[in-house]
mmCIF file of C-alpha atoms and ligand atoms in Angstrom:
data_model
loop_
_atom_site.group_PDB
_atom_site.id
_atom_site.type_symbol
_atom_site.label_atom_id
_atom_site.label_comp_id
_atom_site.label_asym_id
_atom_site.label_seq_id
_atom_site.Cartn_x
_atom_site.Cartn_y
_atom_site.Cartn_z
ATOM 1 C CA UNK A 1 1.370 -26.155 16.532
ATOM 2 C CA UNK A 2 0.323 -22.441 16.822
ATOM 3 C CA UNK A 3 2.254 -21.964 19.518
ATOM 4 C CA UNK A 4 5.479 -22.824 17.606
ATOM 5 C CA UNK A 5 5.007 -20.602 14.782
ATOM 6 C CA UNK A 6 7.124 -18.121 16.034
ATOM 7 C CA UNK A 7 9.947 -20.527 16.481
ATOM 8 C CA UNK A 8 9.217 -21.691 12.718
ATOM 9 C CA UNK A 9 8.969 -18.005 11.213
ATOM 10 C CA UNK A 10 12.606 -17.647 13.031
ATOM 11 C CA UNK A 11 14.692 -20.265 11.219
ATOM 12 C CA UNK A 12 12.314 -20.200 7.933
ATOM 13 C CA UNK A 13 11.712 -16.314 7.222
ATOM 14 C CA UNK A 14 14.780 -14.836 9.383
ATOM 15 C CA UNK A 15 16.955 -17.436 8.573
ATOM 16 C CA UNK A 16 16.331 -18.777 5.485
ATOM 17 C CA UNK A 17 14.286 -15.927 3.998
ATOM 18 C CA UNK A 18 11.474 -17.925 2.888
ATOM 19 C CA UNK A 19 7.823 -15.871 3.583
ATOM 20 C CA UNK A 20 5.403 -17.845 5.626
ATOM 21 C CA UNK A 21 2.768 -20.066 3.527
ATOM 22 C CA UNK A 22 -0.541 -19.457 3.735
ATOM 23 C CA UNK A 23 -1.717 -21.333 7.146
ATOM 24 C CA UNK A 24 1.672 -20.568 9.083
ATOM 25 C CA UNK A 25 0.112 -16.659 8.070
ATOM 26 C CA UNK A 26 -2.663 -17.601 9.937
ATOM 27 C CA UNK A 27 -1.262 -19.108 12.908
ATOM 28 C CA UNK A 28 0.341 -15.516 13.443
ATOM 29 C CA UNK A 29 -2.752 -13.779 13.037
ATOM 30 C CA UNK A 30 -4.491 -16.302 15.522
ATOM 31 C CA UNK A 31 -1.299 -15.639 18.103
ATOM 32 C CA UNK A 32 -2.551 -14.840 21.433
ATOM 33 C CA UNK A 33 -2.611 -10.782 22.791
ATOM 34 C CA UNK A 34 0.347 -11.821 25.261
ATOM 35 C CA UNK A 35 2.651 -13.214 22.171
ATOM 36 C CA UNK A 36 2.051 -9.684 19.875
ATOM 37 C CA UNK A 37 5.264 -7.927 21.015
ATOM 38 C CA UNK A 38 7.323 -11.284 20.246
ATOM 39 C CA UNK A 39 5.172 -11.541 16.357
ATOM 40 C CA UNK A 40 6.442 -7.320 16.203
ATOM 41 C CA UNK A 41 9.998 -8.047 17.147
ATOM 42 C CA UNK A 42 10.514 -10.855 15.265
ATOM 43 C CA UNK A 43 9.194 -9.264 12.343
ATOM 44 C CA UNK A 44 11.192 -6.371 12.945
ATOM 45 C CA UNK A 45 14.253 -8.707 13.232
ATOM 46 C CA UNK A 46 12.956 -9.837 9.565
ATOM 47 C CA UNK A 47 12.778 -6.426 8.051
ATOM 48 C CA UNK A 48 16.192 -5.341 8.949
ATOM 49 C CA UNK A 49 17.980 -8.798 7.706
ATOM 50 C CA UNK A 50 16.072 -8.756 4.600
ATOM 51 C CA UNK A 51 15.393 -5.207 3.719
ATOM 52 C CA UNK A 52 18.086 -3.297 6.067
ATOM 53 C CA UNK A 53 17.177 -0.404 8.117
ATOM 54 C CA UNK A 54 16.034 2.445 5.679
ATOM 55 C CA UNK A 55 12.449 3.364 5.515
ATOM 56 C CA UNK A 56 10.957 4.803 2.247
ATOM 57 C CA UNK A 57 8.942 7.584 2.393
ATOM 58 C CA UNK A 58 6.715 8.445 -0.343
ATOM 59 C CA UNK A 59 4.408 11.506 -0.860
ATOM 60 C CA UNK A 60 1.152 11.331 -2.974
ATOM 61 C CA UNK A 61 -1.532 13.544 -4.608
ATOM 62 C CA UNK A 62 -4.600 12.737 -6.334
ATOM 63 C CA UNK A 63 -4.739 13.935 -9.488
ATOM 64 C CA UNK A 64 -8.432 13.800 -10.042
ATOM 65 C CA UNK A 65 -10.566 13.223 -7.113
ATOM 66 C CA UNK A 66 -13.920 11.715 -6.663
ATOM 67 C CA UNK A 67 -16.704 10.820 -9.223
ATOM 68 C CA UNK A 68 -15.413 7.472 -9.985
ATOM 69 C CA UNK A 69 -17.829 5.105 -11.653
ATOM 70 C CA UNK A 70 -16.734 1.889 -9.635
ATOM 71 C CA UNK A 71 -18.458 0.789 -6.170
ATOM 72 C CA UNK A 72 -15.683 -0.176 -3.984
ATOM 73 C CA UNK A 73 -17.678 -0.132 -0.627
ATOM 74 C CA UNK A 74 -14.771 1.145 1.203
ATOM 75 C CA UNK A 75 -13.861 3.942 -0.878
ATOM 76 C CA UNK A 76 -15.358 7.654 -0.727
ATOM 77 C CA UNK A 77 -13.875 8.641 -3.650
ATOM 78 C CA UNK A 78 -16.970 6.703 -5.193
ATOM 79 C CA UNK A 79 -19.600 8.139 -6.998
ATOM 80 C CA UNK A 80 -22.006 5.520 -6.480
ATOM 81 C CA UNK A 81 -22.150 6.654 -2.789
ATOM 82 C CA UNK A 82 -23.430 9.992 -1.085
ATOM 83 C CA UNK A 83 -20.023 11.331 0.345
ATOM 84 C CA UNK A 84 -18.851 14.566 1.141
ATOM 85 C CA UNK A 85 -16.014 14.172 -1.461
ATOM 86 C CA UNK A 86 -16.289 15.918 -4.440
ATOM 87 C CA UNK A 87 -15.233 15.351 -7.971
ATOM 88 C CA UNK A 88 -11.794 17.855 -8.869
ATOM 89 C CA UNK A 89 -8.765 17.836 -10.900
ATOM 90 C CA UNK A 90 -5.819 18.908 -10.064
ATOM 91 C CA UNK A 91 -3.817 21.838 -12.916
ATOM 92 C CA UNK A 92 0.196 20.727 -13.589
ATOM 93 C CA UNK A 93 2.038 23.928 -11.863
ATOM 94 C CA UNK A 94 -0.359 22.617 -8.621
ATOM 95 C CA UNK A 95 1.253 19.117 -9.361
ATOM 96 C CA UNK A 96 4.486 20.215 -9.451
ATOM 97 C CA UNK A 97 4.630 22.533 -6.525
ATOM 98 C CA UNK A 98 2.780 19.238 -4.377
ATOM 99 C CA UNK A 99 6.128 16.966 -5.987
ATOM 100 C CA UNK A 100 8.534 19.847 -4.415
ATOM 101 C CA UNK A 101 6.770 19.884 -1.237
ATOM 102 C CA UNK A 102 7.485 15.963 -1.211
ATOM 103 C CA UNK A 103 10.978 16.083 -2.535
ATOM 104 C CA UNK A 104 11.783 18.285 0.455
ATOM 105 C CA UNK A 105 10.459 16.398 3.461
ATOM 106 C CA UNK A 106 13.279 13.575 1.845
ATOM 107 C CA UNK A 107 10.784 11.807 0.222
ATOM 108 C CA UNK A 108 11.926 9.763 -3.046
ATOM 109 C CA UNK A 109 8.743 8.068 -4.202
ATOM 110 C CA UNK A 110 5.681 10.834 -5.792
ATOM 111 C CA UNK A 111 2.389 8.572 -6.946
ATOM 112 C CA UNK A 112 -0.240 10.289 -8.648
ATOM 113 C CA UNK A 113 -3.669 8.928 -8.125
ATOM 114 C CA UNK A 114 -6.651 9.158 -9.859
ATOM 115 C CA UNK A 115 -10.169 7.766 -8.673
ATOM 116 C CA UNK A 116 -11.349 6.010 -12.320
ATOM 117 C CA UNK A 117 -11.522 2.387 -13.279
ATOM 118 C CA UNK A 118 -9.125 2.924 -15.483
ATOM 119 C CA UNK A 119 -7.551 5.931 -17.322
ATOM 120 C CA UNK A 120 -9.120 7.839 -20.249
ATOM 121 C CA UNK A 121 -7.764 9.855 -22.743
ATOM 122 C CA UNK A 122 -7.909 13.181 -21.053
ATOM 123 C CA UNK A 123 -6.534 11.463 -17.783
ATOM 124 C CA UNK A 124 -3.855 10.157 -20.233
ATOM 125 C CA UNK A 125 -3.169 13.841 -21.384
ATOM 126 C CA UNK A 126 -2.992 14.896 -17.945
ATOM 127 C CA UNK A 127 -0.468 12.432 -16.314
ATOM 128 C CA UNK A 128 1.676 12.769 -19.635
ATOM 129 C CA UNK A 129 2.007 16.681 -18.750
ATOM 130 C CA UNK A 130 2.435 15.975 -15.174
ATOM 131 C CA UNK A 131 5.068 13.611 -14.958
ATOM 132 C CA UNK A 132 7.506 15.850 -18.062
ATOM 133 C CA UNK A 133 6.403 18.618 -15.862
ATOM 134 C CA UNK A 134 7.432 17.335 -12.724
ATOM 135 C CA UNK A 135 10.671 14.884 -13.915
ATOM 136 C CA UNK A 136 11.708 18.393 -15.396
ATOM 137 C CA UNK A 137 11.392 20.279 -12.082
ATOM 138 C CA UNK A 138 11.734 17.811 -8.914
ATOM 139 C CA UNK A 139 14.438 14.752 -8.182
ATOM 140 C CA UNK A 140 12.201 12.103 -7.429
ATOM 141 C CA UNK A 141 10.838 9.407 -8.420
ATOM 142 C CA UNK A 142 7.307 9.198 -9.896
ATOM 143 C CA UNK A 143 4.633 6.418 -9.402
ATOM 144 C CA UNK A 144 1.043 6.306 -10.743
ATOM 145 C CA UNK A 145 -2.150 4.668 -9.630
ATOM 146 C CA UNK A 146 -4.657 5.009 -12.176
ATOM 147 C CA UNK A 147 -6.875 1.835 -11.974
ATOM 148 C CA UNK A 148 -6.664 -0.655 -14.681
ATOM 149 C CA UNK A 149 -4.922 -0.486 -17.527
ATOM 150 C CA UNK A 150 -5.207 -1.519 -21.332
ATOM 151 C CA UNK A 151 -0.990 -2.428 -22.677
ATOM 152 C CA UNK A 152 -0.970 0.627 -24.554
ATOM 153 C CA UNK A 153 -1.281 2.730 -21.476
ATOM 154 C CA UNK A 154 1.030 0.620 -19.688
ATOM 155 C CA UNK A 155 3.632 1.356 -22.226
ATOM 156 C CA UNK A 156 3.383 4.732 -22.695
ATOM 157 C CA UNK A 157 3.420 5.489 -18.473
ATOM 158 C CA UNK A 158 6.681 3.142 -18.762
ATOM 159 C CA UNK A 159 8.253 5.357 -21.992
ATOM 160 C CA UNK A 160 7.260 8.465 -20.048
ATOM 161 C CA UNK A 161 9.438 6.995 -17.208
ATOM 162 C CA UNK A 162 7.171 5.900 -14.761
ATOM 163 C CA UNK A 163 8.720 3.534 -12.628
ATOM 164 C CA UNK A 164 6.267 2.155 -9.893
ATOM 165 C CA UNK A 165 2.586 1.089 -10.814
ATOM 166 C CA UNK A 166 0.365 1.046 -7.852
ATOM 167 C CA UNK A 167 -2.623 -1.155 -7.914
ATOM 168 C CA UNK A 168 -4.085 -3.071 -5.156
ATOM 169 C CA UNK A 169 -5.474 -6.379 -5.250
ATOM 170 C CA UNK A 170 -7.467 -4.980 -1.888
ATOM 171 C CA UNK A 171 -8.573 -8.171 -0.189
ATOM 172 C CA UNK A 172 -8.404 -12.168 -0.776
ATOM 173 C CA UNK A 173 -9.430 -13.588 -3.502
ATOM 174 C CA UNK A 174 -12.513 -15.187 -1.966
ATOM 175 C CA UNK A 175 -13.632 -11.764 -0.415
ATOM 176 C CA UNK A 176 -13.441 -9.253 -3.353
ATOM 177 C CA UNK A 177 -17.023 -9.683 -4.683
ATOM 178 C CA UNK A 178 -18.218 -8.367 -1.059
ATOM 179 C CA UNK A 179 -16.132 -5.464 -1.469
ATOM 180 C CA UNK A 180 -16.384 -4.693 -4.942
ATOM 181 C CA UNK A 181 -18.842 -5.863 -8.014
ATOM 182 C CA UNK A 182 -18.264 -3.390 -10.958
ATOM 183 C CA UNK A 183 -14.874 -5.562 -11.744
ATOM 184 C CA UNK A 184 -13.303 -8.487 -10.548
ATOM 185 C CA UNK A 185 -10.280 -9.551 -8.534
ATOM 186 C CA UNK A 186 -8.788 -11.319 -11.892
ATOM 187 C CA UNK A 187 -8.864 -7.846 -13.786
ATOM 188 C CA UNK A 188 -7.112 -5.786 -11.226
ATOM 189 C CA UNK A 189 -4.386 -9.532 -11.259
ATOM 190 C CA UNK A 190 -4.104 -8.478 -15.162
ATOM 191 C CA UNK A 191 -3.029 -5.065 -14.760
ATOM 192 C CA UNK A 192 -0.362 -6.428 -12.594
ATOM 193 C CA UNK A 193 0.592 -8.517 -14.576
ATOM 194 C CA UNK A 194 1.305 -6.054 -17.087
ATOM 195 C CA UNK A 195 3.153 -3.790 -14.987
ATOM 196 C CA UNK A 196 5.594 -6.447 -14.123
ATOM 197 C CA UNK A 197 6.069 -7.379 -17.762
ATOM 198 C CA UNK A 198 6.888 -4.151 -19.173
ATOM 199 C CA UNK A 199 9.183 -3.318 -16.212
ATOM 200 C CA UNK A 200 7.707 -1.374 -14.067
ATOM 201 C CA UNK A 201 7.802 -2.100 -10.067
ATOM 202 C CA UNK A 202 4.896 -3.541 -8.636
ATOM 203 C CA UNK A 203 3.128 -1.775 -6.039
ATOM 204 C CA UNK A 204 0.415 -3.731 -4.675
ATOM 205 C CA UNK A 205 -1.587 -3.894 -1.462
ATOM 206 C CA UNK A 206 -5.034 -3.896 0.192
ATOM 207 C CA UNK A 207 -7.334 -3.073 3.150
ATOM 208 C CA UNK A 208 -7.244 -5.271 6.943
ATOM 209 C CA UNK A 209 -10.544 -4.901 8.316
ATOM 210 C CA UNK A 210 -13.566 -5.373 5.479
ATOM 211 C CA UNK A 211 -15.016 -7.882 6.747
ATOM 212 C CA UNK A 212 -12.890 -10.579 5.889
ATOM 213 C CA UNK A 213 -12.513 -13.907 8.668
ATOM 214 C CA UNK A 214 -8.705 -14.069 9.645
ATOM 215 C CA UNK A 215 -8.182 -17.072 7.405
ATOM 216 C CA UNK A 216 -9.285 -14.276 4.160
ATOM 217 C CA UNK A 217 -6.751 -12.085 5.509
ATOM 218 C CA UNK A 218 -3.867 -15.081 5.292
ATOM 219 C CA UNK A 219 -5.374 -15.720 1.982
ATOM 220 C CA UNK A 220 -4.451 -12.690 0.606
ATOM 221 C CA UNK A 221 -1.153 -12.430 2.195
ATOM 222 C CA UNK A 222 -0.458 -15.443 0.289
ATOM 223 C CA UNK A 223 -2.226 -14.097 -3.014
ATOM 224 C CA UNK A 224 0.537 -11.170 -2.274
ATOM 225 C CA UNK A 225 3.033 -13.683 -1.984
ATOM 226 C CA UNK A 226 2.301 -15.695 -5.051
ATOM 227 C CA UNK A 227 2.536 -11.953 -7.146
ATOM 228 C CA UNK A 228 5.929 -10.915 -4.996
ATOM 229 C CA UNK A 229 5.133 -7.577 -5.462
ATOM 230 C CA UNK A 230 8.143 -4.451 -5.021
ATOM 231 C CA UNK A 231 5.880 -2.685 -2.550
ATOM 232 C CA UNK A 232 3.018 -3.624 -0.147
ATOM 233 C CA UNK A 233 1.105 -0.968 0.735
ATOM 234 C CA UNK A 234 -1.127 -2.092 4.357
ATOM 235 C CA UNK A 235 -4.577 -0.179 4.381
ATOM 236 C CA UNK A 236 -6.590 -0.159 7.526
ATOM 237 C CA UNK A 237 -10.428 0.498 7.086
ATOM 238 C CA UNK A 238 -11.488 3.498 8.160
ATOM 239 C CA UNK A 239 -15.126 3.277 7.666
ATOM 240 C CA UNK A 240 -16.059 6.498 5.513
ATOM 241 C CA UNK A 241 -19.118 8.447 5.801
ATOM 242 C CA UNK A 242 -21.767 7.159 3.260
ATOM 243 C CA UNK A 243 -19.688 4.297 2.012
ATOM 244 C CA UNK A 244 -21.789 0.490 2.117
ATOM 245 C CA UNK A 245 -18.843 0.167 4.832
ATOM 246 C CA UNK A 246 -19.455 3.184 7.290
ATOM 247 C CA UNK A 247 -20.754 0.900 9.919
ATOM 248 C CA UNK A 248 -17.933 -1.774 10.071
ATOM 249 C CA UNK A 249 -16.083 -1.263 13.170
ATOM 250 C CA UNK A 250 -12.401 0.159 13.451
ATOM 251 C CA UNK A 251 -9.827 -3.065 13.057
ATOM 252 C CA UNK A 252 -8.907 -3.426 17.222
ATOM 253 C CA UNK A 253 -4.752 -2.161 17.361
ATOM 254 C CA UNK A 254 -3.672 -5.765 18.644
ATOM 255 C CA UNK A 255 -5.349 -7.576 15.087
ATOM 256 C CA UNK A 256 -3.733 -4.314 13.227
ATOM 257 C CA UNK A 257 -0.315 -5.143 14.563
ATOM 258 C CA UNK A 258 -0.709 -9.322 14.607
ATOM 259 C CA UNK A 259 -1.728 -8.209 11.093
ATOM 260 C CA UNK A 260 1.186 -6.223 10.285
ATOM 261 C CA UNK A 261 3.858 -8.697 12.071
ATOM 262 C CA UNK A 262 2.131 -11.586 9.712
ATOM 263 C CA UNK A 263 2.200 -9.697 6.653
ATOM 264 C CA UNK A 264 6.145 -9.022 7.094
ATOM 265 C CA UNK A 265 6.959 -12.594 7.657
ATOM 266 C CA UNK A 266 4.649 -13.981 4.542
ATOM 267 C CA UNK A 267 6.703 -11.296 2.772
ATOM 268 C CA UNK A 268 10.295 -10.647 3.950
ATOM 269 C CA UNK A 269 12.148 -8.778 1.224
ATOM 270 C CA UNK A 270 9.047 -6.463 0.178
ATOM 271 C CA UNK A 271 8.682 -2.974 0.541
ATOM 272 C CA UNK A 272 6.261 -2.991 3.559
ATOM 273 C CA UNK A 273 4.300 0.530 3.781
ATOM 274 C CA UNK A 274 2.203 1.928 6.355
ATOM 275 C CA UNK A 275 -0.750 3.482 4.031
ATOM 276 C CA UNK A 276 -4.027 4.896 5.050
ATOM 277 C CA UNK A 277 -6.012 4.241 8.374
ATOM 278 C CA UNK A 278 -2.980 3.990 10.381
ATOM 279 C CA UNK A 279 -3.878 6.582 12.689
ATOM 280 C CA UNK A 280 -7.179 5.840 13.482
ATOM 281 C CA UNK A 281 -6.487 2.387 14.256
ATOM 282 C CA UNK A 282 -3.232 2.591 16.076
ATOM 283 C CA UNK A 283 -2.617 6.139 17.570
ATOM 284 C CA UNK A 284 0.896 7.492 18.012
ATOM 285 C CA UNK A 285 1.968 4.236 20.390
ATOM 286 C CA UNK A 286 0.957 1.742 17.142
ATOM 287 C CA UNK A 287 2.290 3.751 14.917
ATOM 288 C CA UNK A 288 5.788 3.415 16.175
ATOM 289 C CA UNK A 289 5.018 -0.439 16.981
ATOM 290 C CA UNK A 290 4.494 -0.893 13.459
ATOM 291 C CA UNK A 291 7.822 0.704 12.518
ATOM 292 C CA UNK A 292 9.538 -1.811 14.920
ATOM 293 C CA UNK A 293 7.517 -4.642 13.893
ATOM 294 C CA UNK A 294 8.211 -4.866 10.377
ATOM 295 C CA UNK A 295 7.177 -1.719 8.607
ATOM 296 C CA UNK A 296 9.840 0.158 6.514
ATOM 297 C CA UNK A 297 7.914 2.735 4.122
ATOM 298 C CA UNK A 298 5.361 5.422 5.049
ATOM 299 C CA UNK A 299 3.488 8.186 3.212
ATOM 300 C CA UNK A 300 4.059 10.848 4.434
ATOM 301 C CA UNK A 301 1.720 14.001 4.824
ATOM 302 C CA UNK A 302 -2.058 14.039 3.634
ATOM 303 C CA UNK A 303 -3.900 10.929 2.131
ATOM 304 C CA UNK A 304 -6.571 11.145 -0.744
ATOM 305 C CA UNK A 305 -9.120 11.956 1.014
ATOM 306 C CA UNK A 306 -8.504 12.481 4.675
ATOM 307 C CA UNK A 307 -5.760 13.802 6.627
ATOM 308 C CA UNK A 308 -2.610 11.681 7.747
ATOM 309 C CA UNK A 309 -0.079 12.831 10.874
ATOM 310 C CA UNK A 310 2.032 15.730 9.583
ATOM 311 C CA UNK A 311 5.334 15.044 7.633
ATOM 312 C CA UNK A 312 7.259 16.613 10.474
ATOM 313 C CA UNK A 313 5.924 14.249 13.129
ATOM 314 C CA UNK A 314 6.915 11.063 11.011
ATOM 315 C CA UNK A 315 10.202 12.006 10.315
ATOM 316 C CA UNK A 316 10.794 12.806 14.137
ATOM 317 C CA UNK A 317 9.816 9.370 14.826
ATOM 318 C CA UNK A 318 12.204 8.007 12.304
ATOM 319 C CA UNK A 319 15.157 9.877 13.354
ATOM 320 C CA UNK A 320 13.803 9.211 17.394
ATOM 321 C CA UNK A 321 14.264 5.641 16.099
ATOM 322 C CA UNK A 322 17.168 5.677 13.912
ATOM 323 C CA UNK A 323 15.954 4.833 11.051
ATOM 324 C CA UNK A 324 17.483 6.354 8.280
ATOM 325 C CA UNK A 325 15.681 7.564 5.288
ATOM 326 C CA UNK A 326 16.228 6.053 2.655
ATOM 327 C CA UNK A 327 18.097 8.300 -0.551
ATOM 328 C CA UNK A 328 16.989 9.095 -4.054
ATOM 329 C CA UNK A 329 20.261 7.591 -5.267
ATOM 330 C CA UNK A 330 19.305 3.853 -3.884
ATOM 331 C CA UNK A 331 16.140 3.640 -5.412
ATOM 332 C CA UNK A 332 17.054 4.037 -8.976
HETATM 333 S S1 SF4 B 401 -11.851 2.389 -8.570
HETATM 334 FE FE1 SF4 B 401 -10.284 3.338 -6.841
HETATM 335 S S2 SF4 B 401 -11.287 5.564 -6.951
HETATM 336 FE FE2 SF4 B 401 -12.603 4.009 -7.636
HETATM 337 S S3 SF4 B 401 -14.037 3.682 -5.621
HETATM 338 FE FE3 SF4 B 401 -12.468 1.987 -6.918
HETATM 339 S S4 SF4 B 401 -11.025 1.823 -5.139
HETATM 340 FE FE4 SF4 B 401 -12.198 3.787 -5.415
#
């Protein structure tokens, strides 16, 4: 019975550490508004029990912005849509400076992101130089998000010391073709399997609010459960001007909070990270509710093409909530 789903989750997830199934996740996503705070409370207990009180703080930087040949309908960096984002590349000194600034906030992860289908020789060269320069100058873990990888590229990234690779499945397999037509969900899955096989940590999440049904939201959580990533960045659609999804509505806060709780209950041990769109969907109050509802990682500062909350605001919130920022020594 749907009404009992939180009682079931208390035993199955909190006590036994077994994530919710697809049908059970759907039960949480369908809870009435009056149960949302109960769901978040349980999700928070699960996160404390299976992940601990620490929050992982991460920074991201765009090494190549805009002009992407793919057509992901949510993305203002696609070269196929008329958006205000212009193509640009970041030079190595700026990259090192950004890594240093990120490390100064206490962040342990610094992710190099490029708007590409997959890296070409020029991007691999830029990443090679960038990762080496950062590793020499700054104490921080370097992650990459460079799209679909060949085995050779994956091996090179691993050999450079890249310890985590982000590649989002974005949405449920059954909904993917409504979101992207220039590559498949399976191609993304293959890259994720390669990353795991090569020994890098797998970071894989997606975007809530792209016209998927609640059942597809639950399907996506189950597919992530099958993948079992080390980290899941959870975004909420920020409908960007000029993209095919510009007319979609912002996910209502209660739905976003239900999604946070449901994904935590489906993925009890993963690093569940707030990524883009949270300011828009949840505002300050919702951000606090999410961190008390299963989230245990945050991106600080600017996102790729939109401004996030300031790092100071986020760090002040963590201090107030007595959630220690995870130290670098504990992430290696
Ligand atoms: S592949 Fe990445 S950068 Fe390119 S359009 Fe899709 S989401 Fe945007």
